[in-house]
Protein backbone atom coordinates (compact mmCIF):
# COMPACT_ATOMS: atom_id res chain seq x y z
CA UNK A 1 0.00 0.00 0.00
CA UNK A 2 2.84 2.38 0.85
CA UNK A 3 4.51 1.82 -2.54
CA UNK A 4 1.25 2.69 -4.32
CA UNK A 5 0.99 5.96 -2.39
CA UNK A 6 4.60 6.83 -3.20
CA UNK A 7 4.03 6.00 -6.86
CA UNK A 8 0.85 8.14 -6.99
CA UNK A 9 2.85 11.04 -5.50
CA UNK A 10 5.66 10.46 -7.99
CA UNK A 11 3.12 10.41 -10.83
CA UNK A 12 1.62 13.67 -9.60
CA UNK A 13 5.11 15.21 -9.40
CA UNK A 14 5.95 14.17 -12.96
CA UNK A 15 2.66 15.57 -14.30
CA UNK A 16 3.12 18.87 -12.45
CA UNK A 17 6.70 19.18 -13.71
CA UNK A 18 5.67 18.58 -17.32
CA UNK A 19 2.81 21.06 -16.98
CA UNK A 20 5.06 23.74 -15.44
CA UNK A 21 7.58 23.44 -18.29
CA UNK A 22 4.71 24.38 -20.61
CA UNK A 23 2.73 26.82 -18.47
CA UNK A 24 5.51 29.00 -17.03
CA UNK A 25 6.85 30.28 -20.40
CA UNK A 26 3.30 31.08 -21.51
CA UNK A 27 2.63 32.88 -18.23
CA UNK A 28 5.90 34.84 -18.32
CA UNK A 29 5.63 35.99 -21.94
CA UNK A 30 2.27 37.69 -22.18
CA UNK A 31 1.24 40.26 -24.76
CA UNK A 32 0.87 43.77 -23.35
CA UNK A 33 2.64 42.94 -20.09
CA UNK A 34 6.15 44.02 -19.17
CA UNK A 35 8.79 41.31 -19.05
CA UNK A 36 12.16 41.44 -17.37
CA UNK A 37 15.32 40.01 -18.94
CA UNK A 38 15.19 37.30 -16.27
CA UNK A 39 11.61 36.42 -17.23
CA UNK A 40 12.59 36.08 -20.87
CA UNK A 41 15.68 34.01 -20.06
CA UNK A 42 13.62 31.69 -17.85
CA UNK A 43 10.85 31.37 -20.43
CA UNK A 44 13.21 30.55 -23.29
CA UNK A 45 15.24 28.12 -21.17
CA UNK A 46 12.11 26.24 -20.14
CA UNK A 47 10.79 26.34 -23.71
CA UNK A 48 14.03 24.91 -25.08
CA UNK A 49 14.10 22.07 -22.52
CA UNK A 50 10.37 21.32 -22.65
CA UNK A 51 10.51 18.77 -25.51
CA UNK A 52 13.04 16.60 -23.66
CA UNK A 53 11.43 17.02 -20.24
CA UNK A 54 7.93 16.25 -21.50
CA UNK A 55 9.15 13.18 -23.39
CA UNK A 56 10.81 11.84 -20.24
CA UNK A 57 7.66 12.70 -18.31
CA UNK A 58 5.59 10.76 -20.84
CA UNK A 59 7.82 7.68 -20.51
CA UNK A 60 7.67 7.84 -16.72
CA UNK A 61 3.92 8.48 -16.75
CA UNK A 62 3.22 5.50 -19.00
CA UNK A 63 5.39 3.25 -16.85
CA UNK A 64 3.85 4.37 -13.56
CA UNK A 65 0.34 4.24 -15.04
CA UNK A 66 0.81 0.66 -16.24
CA UNK A 67 2.12 -0.41 -12.82
CA UNK A 68 -0.67 1.36 -10.94
CA UNK A 69 -3.30 0.00 -13.36
CA UNK A 70 -2.15 -3.58 -12.83
CA UNK A 71 -2.03 -3.14 -9.07
CA UNK A 72 -5.38 -1.35 -8.66
CA UNK A 73 -8.48 -3.28 -7.77
CA UNK A 74 -10.92 -0.36 -7.88
CA UNK A 75 -12.36 0.77 -11.20
CA UNK A 76 -12.41 4.46 -10.22
CA UNK A 77 -8.66 4.52 -9.52
CA UNK A 78 -8.03 2.97 -12.93
CA UNK A 79 -10.26 5.59 -14.55
CA UNK A 80 -8.41 8.41 -12.79
CA UNK A 81 -5.12 7.15 -14.29
CA UNK A 82 -6.30 8.36 -17.70
CA UNK A 83 -6.16 12.01 -16.56
CA UNK A 84 -2.38 12.17 -15.98
CA UNK A 85 -1.81 10.44 -19.31
CA UNK A 86 -3.89 13.03 -21.16
CA UNK A 87 -2.21 15.93 -19.37
CA UNK A 88 1.33 14.69 -20.05
CA UNK A 89 0.59 13.74 -23.67
CA UNK A 90 -0.92 17.20 -24.15
CA UNK A 91 2.28 18.69 -22.72
CA UNK A 92 4.37 16.56 -25.12
CA UNK A 93 2.37 17.97 -28.05
CA UNK A 94 2.40 21.55 -26.76
CA UNK A 95 6.17 21.47 -26.15
CA UNK A 96 6.65 21.04 -29.88
CA UNK A 97 4.47 24.03 -30.82
CA UNK A 98 5.63 27.60 -31.20
CA UNK A 99 3.01 29.13 -28.97
CA UNK A 100 4.84 32.46 -29.04
CA UNK A 101 3.69 32.76 -32.67
CA UNK A 102 0.13 32.12 -31.50
CA UNK A 103 0.39 34.97 -28.99
CA UNK A 104 2.12 37.48 -31.27
CA UNK A 105 0.41 37.32 -34.62
CA UNK A 106 1.96 39.18 -37.55
CA UNK A 107 -0.26 41.99 -38.75
CA UNK A 108 -2.08 40.42 -41.68
CA UNK A 109 -3.53 42.56 -44.46
CA UNK A 110 -2.27 45.77 -42.95
CA UNK A 111 -3.72 48.97 -44.30
CA UNK A 112 -2.31 52.44 -43.99
CA UNK A 113 -3.96 55.79 -43.51
CA UNK A 114 -2.96 59.40 -43.08
CA UNK A 115 -2.76 60.42 -39.43
CA UNK A 116 -5.74 62.78 -39.71
CA UNK A 117 -7.85 59.90 -41.01
CA UNK A 118 -7.23 57.59 -38.06
CA UNK A 119 -9.21 57.14 -34.89
CA UNK A 120 -6.90 54.62 -33.19
CA UNK A 121 -3.83 56.82 -32.62
CA UNK A 122 -3.98 59.13 -29.61
CA UNK A 123 -1.99 62.35 -29.35
CA UNK A 124 0.19 60.89 -26.58
CA UNK A 125 0.88 57.53 -28.30
CA UNK A 126 4.50 56.61 -28.92
CA UNK A 127 5.30 56.06 -32.58
CA UNK A 128 8.08 54.38 -34.49
CA UNK A 129 8.81 56.46 -37.56
CA UNK A 130 10.82 56.15 -40.74
CA UNK A 131 11.55 58.62 -43.51
CA UNK A 132 12.93 57.51 -46.87
CA UNK A 133 13.20 59.61 -50.03
CA UNK A 134 11.03 62.36 -48.55
CA UNK A 135 8.18 60.01 -47.59
CA UNK A 136 7.38 59.33 -43.91
CA UNK A 137 5.53 56.56 -42.13
CA UNK A 138 4.68 56.04 -38.47
CA UNK A 139 3.77 52.85 -36.62
CA UNK A 140 2.09 53.01 -33.18
CA UNK A 141 4.19 51.21 -30.57
CA UNK A 142 0.98 49.99 -28.88
CA UNK A 143 0.17 47.92 -31.98
CA UNK A 144 3.76 46.99 -32.78
CA UNK A 145 4.17 45.57 -29.26
CA UNK A 146 1.57 42.96 -30.12
CA UNK A 147 2.25 42.25 -33.79
CA UNK A 148 6.03 42.89 -33.68
CA UNK A 149 6.48 43.25 -37.41
CA UNK A 150 4.78 45.04 -40.27
CA UNK A 151 5.73 45.22 -43.92
CA UNK A 152 5.43 48.52 -45.75
CA UNK A 153 6.84 50.49 -48.66
CA UNK A 154 8.17 53.92 -47.76
CA UNK A 155 9.60 56.19 -50.42
CA UNK A 156 9.59 53.28 -52.88
CA UNK A 157 11.70 51.12 -50.57
CA UNK A 158 10.33 47.92 -48.95
CA UNK A 159 10.52 48.21 -45.15
CA UNK A 160 10.07 45.62 -42.39
CA UNK A 161 9.34 47.61 -39.26
CA UNK A 162 9.82 45.56 -36.13
CA UNK A 163 9.57 46.16 -32.39
mmCIF file of C-alpha atoms in Angstrom:
data_model
loop_
_atom_site.group_PDB
_atom_site.id
_atom_site.type_symbol
_atom_site.label_atom_id
_atom_site.label_comp_id
_atom_site.label_asym_id
_atom_site.label_seq_id
_atom_site.Cartn_x
_atom_site.Cartn_y
_atom_site.Cartn_z
ATOM 1 C CA UNK A 1 0.000 0.000 0.000
ATOM 2 C CA UNK A 2 2.841 2.378 0.846
ATOM 3 C CA UNK A 3 4.510 1.818 -2.537
ATOM 4 C CA UNK A 4 1.249 2.690 -4.319
ATOM 5 C CA UNK A 5 0.990 5.958 -2.393
ATOM 6 C CA UNK A 6 4.597 6.833 -3.199
ATOM 7 C CA UNK A 7 4.028 6.004 -6.862
ATOM 8 C CA UNK A 8 0.850 8.136 -6.989
ATOM 9 C CA UNK A 9 2.847 11.041 -5.501
ATOM 10 C CA UNK A 10 5.656 10.458 -7.987
ATOM 11 C CA UNK A 11 3.122 10.409 -10.832
ATOM 12 C CA UNK A 12 1.623 13.667 -9.605
ATOM 13 C CA UNK A 13 5.113 15.213 -9.403
ATOM 14 C CA UNK A 14 5.952 14.167 -12.961
ATOM 15 C CA UNK A 15 2.657 15.566 -14.300
ATOM 16 C CA UNK A 16 3.117 18.871 -12.451
ATOM 17 C CA UNK A 17 6.702 19.175 -13.706
ATOM 18 C CA UNK A 18 5.669 18.580 -17.324
ATOM 19 C CA UNK A 19 2.815 21.063 -16.978
ATOM 20 C CA UNK A 20 5.063 23.740 -15.440
ATOM 21 C CA UNK A 21 7.580 23.442 -18.287
ATOM 22 C CA UNK A 22 4.706 24.380 -20.609
ATOM 23 C CA UNK A 23 2.726 26.818 -18.468
ATOM 24 C CA UNK A 24 5.513 29.001 -17.028
ATOM 25 C CA UNK A 25 6.847 30.279 -20.396
ATOM 26 C CA UNK A 26 3.298 31.083 -21.515
ATOM 27 C CA UNK A 27 2.628 32.875 -18.234
ATOM 28 C CA UNK A 28 5.899 34.842 -18.318
ATOM 29 C CA UNK A 29 5.628 35.989 -21.942
ATOM 30 C CA UNK A 30 2.270 37.691 -22.180
ATOM 31 C CA UNK A 31 1.240 40.264 -24.761
ATOM 32 C CA UNK A 32 0.871 43.775 -23.354
ATOM 33 C CA UNK A 33 2.644 42.944 -20.092
ATOM 34 C CA UNK A 34 6.152 44.015 -19.172
ATOM 35 C CA UNK A 35 8.791 41.314 -19.045
ATOM 36 C CA UNK A 36 12.163 41.443 -17.370
ATOM 37 C CA UNK A 37 15.317 40.006 -18.938
ATOM 38 C CA UNK A 38 15.188 37.297 -16.266
ATOM 39 C CA UNK A 39 11.608 36.417 -17.228
ATOM 40 C CA UNK A 40 12.595 36.084 -20.869
ATOM 41 C CA UNK A 41 15.681 34.008 -20.061
ATOM 42 C CA UNK A 42 13.624 31.691 -17.849
ATOM 43 C CA UNK A 43 10.852 31.368 -20.431
ATOM 44 C CA UNK A 44 13.213 30.555 -23.286
ATOM 45 C CA UNK A 45 15.245 28.119 -21.174
ATOM 46 C CA UNK A 46 12.106 26.238 -20.138
ATOM 47 C CA UNK A 47 10.788 26.342 -23.707
ATOM 48 C CA UNK A 48 14.033 24.908 -25.077
ATOM 49 C CA UNK A 49 14.102 22.074 -22.517
ATOM 50 C CA UNK A 50 10.370 21.320 -22.646
ATOM 51 C CA UNK A 51 10.507 18.766 -25.515
ATOM 52 C CA UNK A 52 13.036 16.600 -23.659
ATOM 53 C CA UNK A 53 11.427 17.019 -20.236
ATOM 54 C CA UNK A 54 7.926 16.247 -21.496
ATOM 55 C CA UNK A 55 9.150 13.179 -23.385
ATOM 56 C CA UNK A 56 10.814 11.843 -20.239
ATOM 57 C CA UNK A 57 7.657 12.701 -18.306
ATOM 58 C CA UNK A 58 5.593 10.756 -20.835
ATOM 59 C CA UNK A 59 7.815 7.683 -20.515
ATOM 60 C CA UNK A 60 7.671 7.835 -16.719
ATOM 61 C CA UNK A 61 3.924 8.475 -16.745
ATOM 62 C CA UNK A 62 3.215 5.503 -18.999
ATOM 63 C CA UNK A 63 5.393 3.246 -16.851
ATOM 64 C CA UNK A 64 3.847 4.367 -13.563
ATOM 65 C CA UNK A 65 0.341 4.242 -15.037
ATOM 66 C CA UNK A 66 0.811 0.659 -16.239
ATOM 67 C CA UNK A 67 2.124 -0.408 -12.819
ATOM 68 C CA UNK A 68 -0.673 1.365 -10.943
ATOM 69 C CA UNK A 69 -3.296 0.003 -13.363
ATOM 70 C CA UNK A 70 -2.150 -3.581 -12.833
ATOM 71 C CA UNK A 71 -2.034 -3.143 -9.068
ATOM 72 C CA UNK A 72 -5.377 -1.351 -8.660
ATOM 73 C CA UNK A 73 -8.481 -3.283 -7.772
ATOM 74 C CA UNK A 74 -10.925 -0.363 -7.882
ATOM 75 C CA UNK A 75 -12.360 0.774 -11.195
ATOM 76 C CA UNK A 76 -12.406 4.460 -10.220
ATOM 77 C CA UNK A 77 -8.664 4.519 -9.519
ATOM 78 C CA UNK A 78 -8.026 2.970 -12.929
ATOM 79 C CA UNK A 79 -10.265 5.586 -14.549
ATOM 80 C CA UNK A 80 -8.408 8.412 -12.793
ATOM 81 C CA UNK A 81 -5.122 7.151 -14.292
ATOM 82 C CA UNK A 82 -6.303 8.362 -17.702
ATOM 83 C CA UNK A 83 -6.162 12.011 -16.560
ATOM 84 C CA UNK A 84 -2.378 12.173 -15.978
ATOM 85 C CA UNK A 85 -1.810 10.435 -19.307
ATOM 86 C CA UNK A 86 -3.889 13.028 -21.162
ATOM 87 C CA UNK A 87 -2.206 15.931 -19.370
ATOM 88 C CA UNK A 88 1.327 14.687 -20.054
ATOM 89 C CA UNK A 89 0.592 13.740 -23.673
ATOM 90 C CA UNK A 90 -0.917 17.199 -24.154
ATOM 91 C CA UNK A 91 2.283 18.691 -22.723
ATOM 92 C CA UNK A 92 4.370 16.564 -25.121
ATOM 93 C CA UNK A 93 2.372 17.966 -28.052
ATOM 94 C CA UNK A 94 2.395 21.553 -26.762
ATOM 95 C CA UNK A 95 6.166 21.474 -26.150
ATOM 96 C CA UNK A 96 6.646 21.044 -29.885
ATOM 97 C CA UNK A 97 4.471 24.030 -30.821
ATOM 98 C CA UNK A 98 5.632 27.603 -31.199
ATOM 99 C CA UNK A 99 3.010 29.132 -28.967
ATOM 100 C CA UNK A 100 4.842 32.461 -29.039
ATOM 101 C CA UNK A 101 3.687 32.755 -32.667
ATOM 102 C CA UNK A 102 0.128 32.125 -31.497
ATOM 103 C CA UNK A 103 0.387 34.966 -28.990
ATOM 104 C CA UNK A 104 2.119 37.485 -31.267
ATOM 105 C CA UNK A 105 0.414 37.319 -34.622
ATOM 106 C CA UNK A 106 1.955 39.176 -37.554
ATOM 107 C CA UNK A 107 -0.256 41.993 -38.746
ATOM 108 C CA UNK A 108 -2.078 40.421 -41.684
ATOM 109 C CA UNK A 109 -3.525 42.559 -44.465
ATOM 110 C CA UNK A 110 -2.272 45.770 -42.948
ATOM 111 C CA UNK A 111 -3.725 48.974 -44.298
ATOM 112 C CA UNK A 112 -2.312 52.445 -43.986
ATOM 113 C CA UNK A 113 -3.961 55.795 -43.509
ATOM 114 C CA UNK A 114 -2.958 59.403 -43.084
ATOM 115 C CA UNK A 115 -2.761 60.415 -39.431
ATOM 116 C CA UNK A 116 -5.738 62.784 -39.711
ATOM 117 C CA UNK A 117 -7.850 59.896 -41.007
ATOM 118 C CA UNK A 118 -7.226 57.587 -38.059
ATOM 119 C CA UNK A 119 -9.206 57.139 -34.887
ATOM 120 C CA UNK A 120 -6.898 54.618 -33.186
ATOM 121 C CA UNK A 121 -3.834 56.817 -32.623
ATOM 122 C CA UNK A 122 -3.978 59.134 -29.613
ATOM 123 C CA UNK A 123 -1.987 62.346 -29.349
ATOM 124 C CA UNK A 124 0.185 60.894 -26.577
ATOM 125 C CA UNK A 125 0.878 57.529 -28.301
ATOM 126 C CA UNK A 126 4.501 56.613 -28.919
ATOM 127 C CA UNK A 127 5.300 56.060 -32.578
ATOM 128 C CA UNK A 128 8.084 54.379 -34.492
ATOM 129 C CA UNK A 129 8.813 56.465 -37.563
ATOM 130 C CA UNK A 130 10.820 56.146 -40.737
ATOM 131 C CA UNK A 131 11.549 58.625 -43.510
ATOM 132 C CA UNK A 132 12.931 57.514 -46.871
ATOM 133 C CA UNK A 133 13.199 59.606 -50.034
ATOM 134 C CA UNK A 134 11.033 62.359 -48.550
ATOM 135 C CA UNK A 135 8.178 60.013 -47.585
ATOM 136 C CA UNK A 136 7.378 59.326 -43.915
ATOM 137 C CA UNK A 137 5.532 56.560 -42.134
ATOM 138 C CA UNK A 138 4.684 56.041 -38.467
ATOM 139 C CA UNK A 139 3.770 52.854 -36.616
ATOM 140 C CA UNK A 140 2.089 53.007 -33.179
ATOM 141 C CA UNK A 141 4.187 51.206 -30.569
ATOM 142 C CA UNK A 142 0.981 49.989 -28.884
ATOM 143 C CA UNK A 143 0.168 47.924 -31.984
ATOM 144 C CA UNK A 144 3.756 46.992 -32.776
ATOM 145 C CA UNK A 145 4.169 45.567 -29.264
ATOM 146 C CA UNK A 146 1.566 42.958 -30.117
ATOM 147 C CA UNK A 147 2.249 42.249 -33.793
ATOM 148 C CA UNK A 148 6.033 42.888 -33.676
ATOM 149 C CA UNK A 149 6.480 43.251 -37.414
ATOM 150 C CA UNK A 150 4.778 45.043 -40.267
ATOM 151 C CA UNK A 151 5.728 45.216 -43.920
ATOM 152 C CA UNK A 152 5.429 48.524 -45.751
ATOM 153 C CA UNK A 153 6.843 50.486 -48.661
ATOM 154 C CA UNK A 154 8.167 53.918 -47.757
ATOM 155 C CA UNK A 155 9.603 56.189 -50.425
ATOM 156 C CA UNK A 156 9.588 53.282 -52.883
ATOM 157 C CA UNK A 157 11.704 51.116 -50.565
ATOM 158 C CA UNK A 158 10.328 47.920 -48.945
ATOM 159 C CA UNK A 159 10.517 48.211 -45.147
ATOM 160 C CA UNK A 160 10.072 45.623 -42.392
ATOM 161 C CA UNK A 161 9.338 47.613 -39.259
ATOM 162 C CA UNK A 162 9.819 45.557 -36.127
ATOM 163 C CA UNK A 163 9.566 46.161 -32.392
#
